mmCIF file of N, CA and C in Angstrom:
data_model
loop_
_atom_site.group_PDB
_atom_site.id
_atom_site.type_symbol
_atom_site.label_atom_id
_atom_site.label_comp_id
_atom_site.label_asym_id
_atom_site.label_seq_id
_atom_site.Cartn_x
_atom_site.Cartn_y
_atom_site.Cartn_z
ATOM 1 N N MET A 194 -4.022 7.028 -9.962
ATOM 2 C CA MET A 194 -3.247 6.629 -8.570
ATOM 3 C C MET A 194 -2.127 5.659 -8.831
ATOM 4 N N GLY A 195 -1.312 5.511 -9.045
ATOM 5 C CA GLY A 195 -0.253 4.337 -8.902
ATOM 6 C C GLY A 195 -0.547 3.356 -7.430
ATOM 7 N N ILE A 196 0.200 2.621 -7.812
ATOM 8 C CA ILE A 196 0.172 1.280 -6.568
ATOM 9 C C ILE A 196 0.978 1.558 -6.304
ATOM 10 N N CYS A 197 0.578 1.393 -4.916
ATOM 11 C CA CYS A 197 1.819 1.379 -3.692
ATOM 12 C C CYS A 197 2.524 -0.394 -3.578
ATOM 13 N N MET A 198 3.732 -0.350 -3.551
ATOM 14 C CA MET A 198 4.750 -1.975 -3.191
ATOM 15 C C MET A 198 4.941 -1.849 -2.278
ATOM 16 N N ILE A 199 4.535 -2.923 -0.827
ATOM 17 C CA ILE A 199 4.764 -2.724 0.156
ATOM 18 C C ILE A 199 4.914 -4.343 0.676
ATOM 19 N N ASN A 200 6.213 -4.174 0.991
ATOM 20 C CA ASN A 200 7.483 -5.276 1.721
ATOM 21 C C ASN A 200 7.129 -5.206 3.036
ATOM 22 N N ILE A 201 7.100 -6.836 3.463
ATOM 23 C CA ILE A 201 6.976 -6.997 4.584
ATOM 24 C C ILE A 201 7.879 -8.778 5.287
ATOM 25 N N THR A 202 8.829 -7.898 6.025
ATOM 26 C CA THR A 202 10.027 -8.875 6.307
ATOM 27 C C THR A 202 9.304 -9.019 8.205
ATOM 28 N N ALA A 203 9.831 -10.348 8.500
ATOM 29 C CA ALA A 203 9.527 -10.523 10.057
ATOM 30 C C ALA A 203 10.805 -11.676 10.633
ATOM 31 N N ARG A 204 11.394 -10.749 11.125
ATOM 32 C CA ARG A 204 12.548 -11.438 11.950
ATOM 33 C C ARG A 204 12.548 -11.954 13.402
ATOM 34 N N GLY A 205 12.823 -13.080 13.453
ATOM 35 C CA GLY A 205 12.723 -13.972 15.251
ATOM 36 C C GLY A 205 11.520 -14.624 15.346
ATOM 37 N N PHE A 206 10.199 -14.519 14.230
ATOM 38 C CA PHE A 206 9.357 -15.115 14.372
ATOM 39 C C PHE A 206 8.316 -15.514 12.646
ATOM 40 N N ASP A 207 7.740 -15.898 12.729
ATOM 41 C CA ASP A 207 7.354 -16.704 11.580
ATOM 42 C C ASP A 207 5.207 -15.789 11.396
ATOM 43 N N LEU A 208 5.519 -14.801 10.812
ATOM 44 C CA LEU A 208 4.132 -14.198 10.521
ATOM 45 C C LEU A 208 2.957 -14.265 9.967
ATOM 46 N N LYS A 209 2.160 -14.532 10.541
ATOM 47 C CA LYS A 209 0.449 -15.082 10.035
ATOM 48 C C LYS A 209 -0.204 -15.145 8.779
ATOM 49 N N GLN A 210 -0.326 -15.184 8.241
ATOM 50 C CA GLN A 210 -1.196 -14.221 6.675
ATOM 51 C C GLN A 210 -2.148 -13.446 7.037
ATOM 52 N N GLY A 211 -3.213 -13.513 8.573
ATOM 53 C CA GLY A 211 -3.941 -13.222 8.550
ATOM 54 C C GLY A 211 -3.290 -11.704 9.362
ATOM 55 N N THR A 212 -2.089 -11.324 10.073
ATOM 56 C CA THR A 212 -1.442 -10.099 10.697
ATOM 57 C C THR A 212 -0.714 -9.691 9.714
ATOM 58 N N LYS A 213 -0.681 -10.674 8.409
ATOM 59 C CA LYS A 213 0.248 -10.176 7.251
ATOM 60 C C LYS A 213 -0.846 -8.860 6.457
ATOM 61 N N ASP A 214 -1.925 -9.266 6.095
ATOM 62 C CA ASP A 214 -3.110 -9.325 5.536
ATOM 63 C C ASP A 214 -3.339 -7.658 6.075
ATOM 64 N N GLY A 215 -3.713 -8.069 7.315
ATOM 65 C CA GLY A 215 -4.205 -6.803 8.086
ATOM 66 C C GLY A 215 -2.862 -5.281 8.098
ATOM 67 N N ILE A 216 -2.028 -5.763 7.604
ATOM 68 C CA ILE A 216 -0.443 -5.023 7.632
ATOM 69 C C ILE A 216 -1.164 -4.296 6.375
ATOM 70 N N GLU A 217 -1.236 -4.745 5.316
ATOM 71 C CA GLU A 217 -1.395 -4.426 4.553
ATOM 72 C C GLU A 217 -2.916 -3.431 4.044
ATOM 73 N N LYS A 218 -4.086 -3.866 4.552
ATOM 74 C CA LYS A 218 -5.444 -3.272 4.970
ATOM 75 C C LYS A 218 -4.929 -1.667 5.339
ATOM 76 N N ASP A 219 -4.144 -2.371 6.493
ATOM 77 C CA ASP A 219 -3.682 -1.086 7.208
ATOM 78 C C ASP A 219 -2.966 0.413 6.531
ATOM 79 N N LEU A 220 -1.604 -0.485 6.020
ATOM 80 C CA LEU A 220 -1.063 0.387 4.916
ATOM 81 C C LEU A 220 -1.822 0.997 3.263
ATOM 82 N N LYS A 221 -2.838 -0.302 2.736
ATOM 83 C CA LYS A 221 -3.651 0.523 2.046
ATOM 84 C C LYS A 221 -4.068 2.296 2.252
ATOM 85 N N ARG A 222 -4.476 1.715 3.555
ATOM 86 C CA ARG A 222 -5.659 3.780 3.350
ATOM 87 C C ARG A 222 -4.641 4.688 3.610
ATOM 88 N N ILE A 223 -3.537 4.419 4.140
ATOM 89 C CA ILE A 223 -2.821 5.553 3.813
ATOM 90 C C ILE A 223 -2.003 5.485 2.388
ATOM 91 N N GLU A 224 -1.691 5.143 1.788
ATOM 92 C CA GLU A 224 -1.495 5.359 0.508
ATOM 93 C C GLU A 224 -2.073 6.275 -0.142
ATOM 94 N N LYS A 225 -3.371 6.460 0.014
ATOM 95 C CA LYS A 225 -3.940 7.486 -0.677
ATOM 96 C C LYS A 225 -3.809 9.141 -0.737
ATOM 97 N N MET A 226 -2.615 8.817 0.508
ATOM 98 C CA MET A 226 -1.857 10.197 1.318
ATOM 99 C C MET A 226 -0.852 10.361 0.236
ATOM 100 N N LEU A 227 -0.247 9.436 0.004
ATOM 101 C CA LEU A 227 1.107 9.850 -0.756
ATOM 102 C C LEU A 227 1.443 9.538 -2.690
ATOM 103 N N PRO A 228 2.400 9.822 -2.814
ATOM 104 C CA PRO A 228 3.032 9.972 -4.048
ATOM 105 C C PRO A 228 2.567 8.954 -5.125
ATOM 106 N N ASP A 229 1.954 9.340 -6.124
ATOM 107 C CA ASP A 229 1.927 7.740 -7.069
ATOM 108 C C ASP A 229 3.447 6.583 -6.896
ATOM 109 N N ASN A 230 3.231 5.742 -7.121
ATOM 110 C CA ASN A 230 4.549 4.917 -7.054
ATOM 111 C C ASN A 230 5.355 4.352 -5.783
ATOM 112 N N ALA A 231 5.336 5.165 -4.762
ATOM 113 C CA ALA A 231 5.382 5.406 -3.649
ATOM 114 C C ALA A 231 5.788 4.091 -3.283
ATOM 115 N N SER A 232 6.660 3.388 -2.129
ATOM 116 C CA SER A 232 6.821 1.875 -1.629
ATOM 117 C C SER A 232 6.929 2.145 0.077
ATOM 118 N N PHE A 233 6.541 0.786 0.682
ATOM 119 C CA PHE A 233 6.476 0.694 1.954
ATOM 120 C C PHE A 233 7.563 -0.358 1.789
ATOM 121 N N ASP A 234 8.702 -0.069 2.958
ATOM 122 C CA ASP A 234 9.413 -1.126 3.387
ATOM 123 C C ASP A 234 8.933 -1.498 4.606
ATOM 124 N N VAL A 235 8.330 -2.554 5.703
ATOM 125 C CA VAL A 235 7.723 -2.628 7.332
ATOM 126 C C VAL A 235 8.738 -3.932 7.478
ATOM 127 N N THR A 236 9.825 -3.621 8.145
ATOM 128 C CA THR A 236 10.353 -4.862 9.296
ATOM 129 C C THR A 236 9.657 -5.389 10.913
ATOM 130 N N LEU A 237 9.187 -6.131 10.865
ATOM 131 C CA LEU A 237 8.740 -6.972 12.681
ATOM 132 C C LEU A 237 10.171 -7.576 13.284
ATOM 133 N N SER A 238 10.452 -7.410 13.801
ATOM 134 C CA SER A 238 11.382 -7.946 14.910
ATOM 135 C C SER A 238 10.573 -8.475 16.391
ATOM 136 N N ARG A 239 10.962 -9.360 16.557
ATOM 137 C CA ARG A 239 10.548 -9.816 17.784
ATOM 138 C C ARG A 239 11.965 -10.160 18.991
ATOM 139 N N ALA A 240 11.993 -9.963 19.987
ATOM 140 C CA ALA A 240 13.034 -9.757 20.920
ATOM 141 C C ALA A 240 12.993 -9.660 22.208
ATOM 142 N N HIS A 241 12.630 -11.071 23.405
ATOM 143 C CA HIS A 241 12.536 -10.587 24.698
ATOM 144 C C HIS A 241 11.074 -9.841 24.748
ATOM 145 N N ASP A 242 10.238 -10.778 24.548
ATOM 146 C CA ASP A 242 9.210 -11.160 24.470
ATOM 147 C C ASP A 242 8.328 -9.514 24.291
ATOM 148 N N GLU A 243 9.201 -8.169 23.000
ATOM 149 C CA GLU A 243 8.972 -7.279 22.345
ATOM 150 C C GLU A 243 8.601 -7.486 20.732
ATOM 151 N N TYR A 244 7.848 -6.831 20.372
ATOM 152 C CA TYR A 244 7.785 -6.826 18.619
ATOM 153 C C TYR A 244 8.504 -5.523 18.380
ATOM 154 N N LYS A 245 9.083 -5.220 17.503
ATOM 155 C CA LYS A 245 10.132 -3.936 17.164
ATOM 156 C C LYS A 245 9.264 -4.183 15.562
ATOM 157 N N CYS A 246 8.426 -2.194 15.126
ATOM 158 C CA CYS A 246 7.984 -2.391 13.905
ATOM 159 C C CYS A 246 9.571 -1.403 13.542
ATOM 160 N N ASP A 247 9.191 -1.106 11.804
ATOM 161 C CA ASP A 247 10.101 0.203 11.376
ATOM 162 C C ASP A 247 9.578 0.099 10.065
ATOM 163 N N ILE A 248 8.815 1.285 9.657
ATOM 164 C CA ILE A 248 8.188 1.183 8.700
ATOM 165 C C ILE A 248 8.768 2.241 7.568
ATOM 166 N N THR A 249 9.214 2.132 6.037
ATOM 167 C CA THR A 249 9.643 3.466 5.719
ATOM 168 C C THR A 249 8.823 3.379 4.772
ATOM 169 N N VAL A 250 9.034 4.422 4.226
ATOM 170 C CA VAL A 250 8.229 4.754 2.952
ATOM 171 C C VAL A 250 9.195 5.209 1.784
ATOM 172 N N LYS A 251 9.201 5.139 0.984
ATOM 173 C CA LYS A 251 10.456 5.675 -0.325
ATOM 174 C C LYS A 251 9.564 6.255 -1.640
ATOM 175 N N HIS A 252 10.341 7.272 -1.991
ATOM 176 C CA HIS A 252 8.882 7.648 -3.173
ATOM 177 C C HIS A 252 10.136 8.611 -3.849
ATOM 178 N N VAL A 253 11.327 8.243 -4.884
ATOM 179 C CA VAL A 253 11.951 9.385 -5.598
ATOM 180 C C VAL A 253 13.475 10.141 -4.758
ATOM 181 N N GLY A 254 13.962 9.100 -4.338
ATOM 182 C CA GLY A 254 14.781 9.563 -3.288
ATOM 183 C C GLY A 254 14.762 10.277 -2.053
ATOM 184 N N SER A 255 13.255 10.610 -1.698
ATOM 185 C CA SER A 255 12.616 10.810 -0.560
ATOM 186 C C SER A 255 12.636 9.558 0.348
ATOM 187 N N PHE A 256 12.180 9.599 1.737
ATOM 188 C CA PHE A 256 11.447 8.775 2.565
ATOM 189 C C PHE A 256 10.711 9.080 3.860
ATOM 190 N N ILE A 257 10.454 8.400 4.418
ATOM 191 C CA ILE A 257 9.993 8.671 5.490
ATOM 192 C C ILE A 257 9.439 7.804 5.989
ATOM 193 N N ARG A 258 10.275 7.720 7.751
ATOM 194 C CA ARG A 258 10.627 6.251 8.968
ATOM 195 C C ARG A 258 9.556 6.694 9.987
ATOM 196 N N GLY A 259 9.499 5.495 10.420
ATOM 197 C CA GLY A 259 8.378 5.521 11.744
ATOM 198 C C GLY A 259 9.037 4.051 12.188
ATOM 199 N N GLU A 260 9.063 4.133 13.583
ATOM 200 C CA GLU A 260 9.846 3.454 14.900
ATOM 201 C C GLU A 260 8.710 2.798 15.190
ATOM 202 N N ALA A 261 8.194 1.689 16.222
ATOM 203 C CA ALA A 261 7.808 1.881 17.637
ATOM 204 C C ALA A 261 8.589 -0.184 17.747
ATOM 205 N N VAL A 262 7.648 0.298 19.423
ATOM 206 C CA VAL A 262 8.281 -1.388 19.945
ATOM 207 C C VAL A 262 6.996 -1.212 21.135
ATOM 208 N N ALA A 263 6.032 -2.515 21.184
ATOM 209 C CA ALA A 263 4.616 -3.219 22.027
ATOM 210 C C ALA A 263 5.410 -4.412 22.140
ATOM 211 N N GLU A 264 4.760 -5.294 22.993
ATOM 212 C CA GLU A 264 4.490 -5.952 24.040
ATOM 213 C C GLU A 264 3.479 -7.068 23.140
ATOM 214 N N ARG A 265 2.843 -6.512 22.052
ATOM 215 C CA ARG A 265 1.763 -7.063 21.089
ATOM 216 C C ARG A 265 1.785 -6.515 20.172
ATOM 217 N N ILE A 266 1.697 -7.464 18.711
ATOM 218 C CA ILE A 266 1.890 -7.128 17.401
ATOM 219 C C ILE A 266 0.939 -6.011 16.795
ATOM 220 N N GLU A 267 0.052 -6.731 17.367
ATOM 221 C CA GLU A 267 -1.218 -5.682 16.905
ATOM 222 C C GLU A 267 -0.508 -3.922 16.543
ATOM 223 N N PRO A 268 -0.695 -3.105 18.114
ATOM 224 C CA PRO A 268 -0.833 -1.804 18.002
ATOM 225 C C PRO A 268 1.159 -1.325 17.443
ATOM 226 N N VAL A 269 2.020 -2.175 17.626
ATOM 227 C CA VAL A 269 3.148 -1.691 17.272
ATOM 228 C C VAL A 269 2.931 -1.220 15.597
ATOM 229 N N VAL A 270 2.094 -2.167 15.041
ATOM 230 C CA VAL A 270 2.013 -1.672 13.930
ATOM 231 C C VAL A 270 1.422 -0.117 13.317
ATOM 232 N N ASP A 271 0.352 0.199 14.034
ATOM 233 C CA ASP A 271 -0.202 1.720 14.023
ATOM 234 C C ASP A 271 0.564 2.424 14.948
ATOM 235 N N MET A 272 1.265 2.490 15.917
ATOM 236 C CA MET A 272 1.938 3.712 16.464
ATOM 237 C C MET A 272 3.413 3.949 15.160
ATOM 238 N N ALA A 273 3.766 2.750 15.042
ATOM 239 C CA ALA A 273 4.558 2.908 14.164
ATOM 240 C C ALA A 273 4.445 4.009 12.641
#
């Protein structure tokens, strides 16, 4: 099984290492269901006391995208 690349970008706030590690751990569980060499692009942004999370999974010209908005960062990733 190939390893998925995970790119995490935070806009408008500093992402703590513990939160980043938690996101990577959550995405590693999903990795098992994806084709080899898929990649995750995760963009987190904060505006007006809300967090937005966009997750795009890419593999050989195909992609799946999820998006969510929440008041806390922890549930927004799971929702996306």
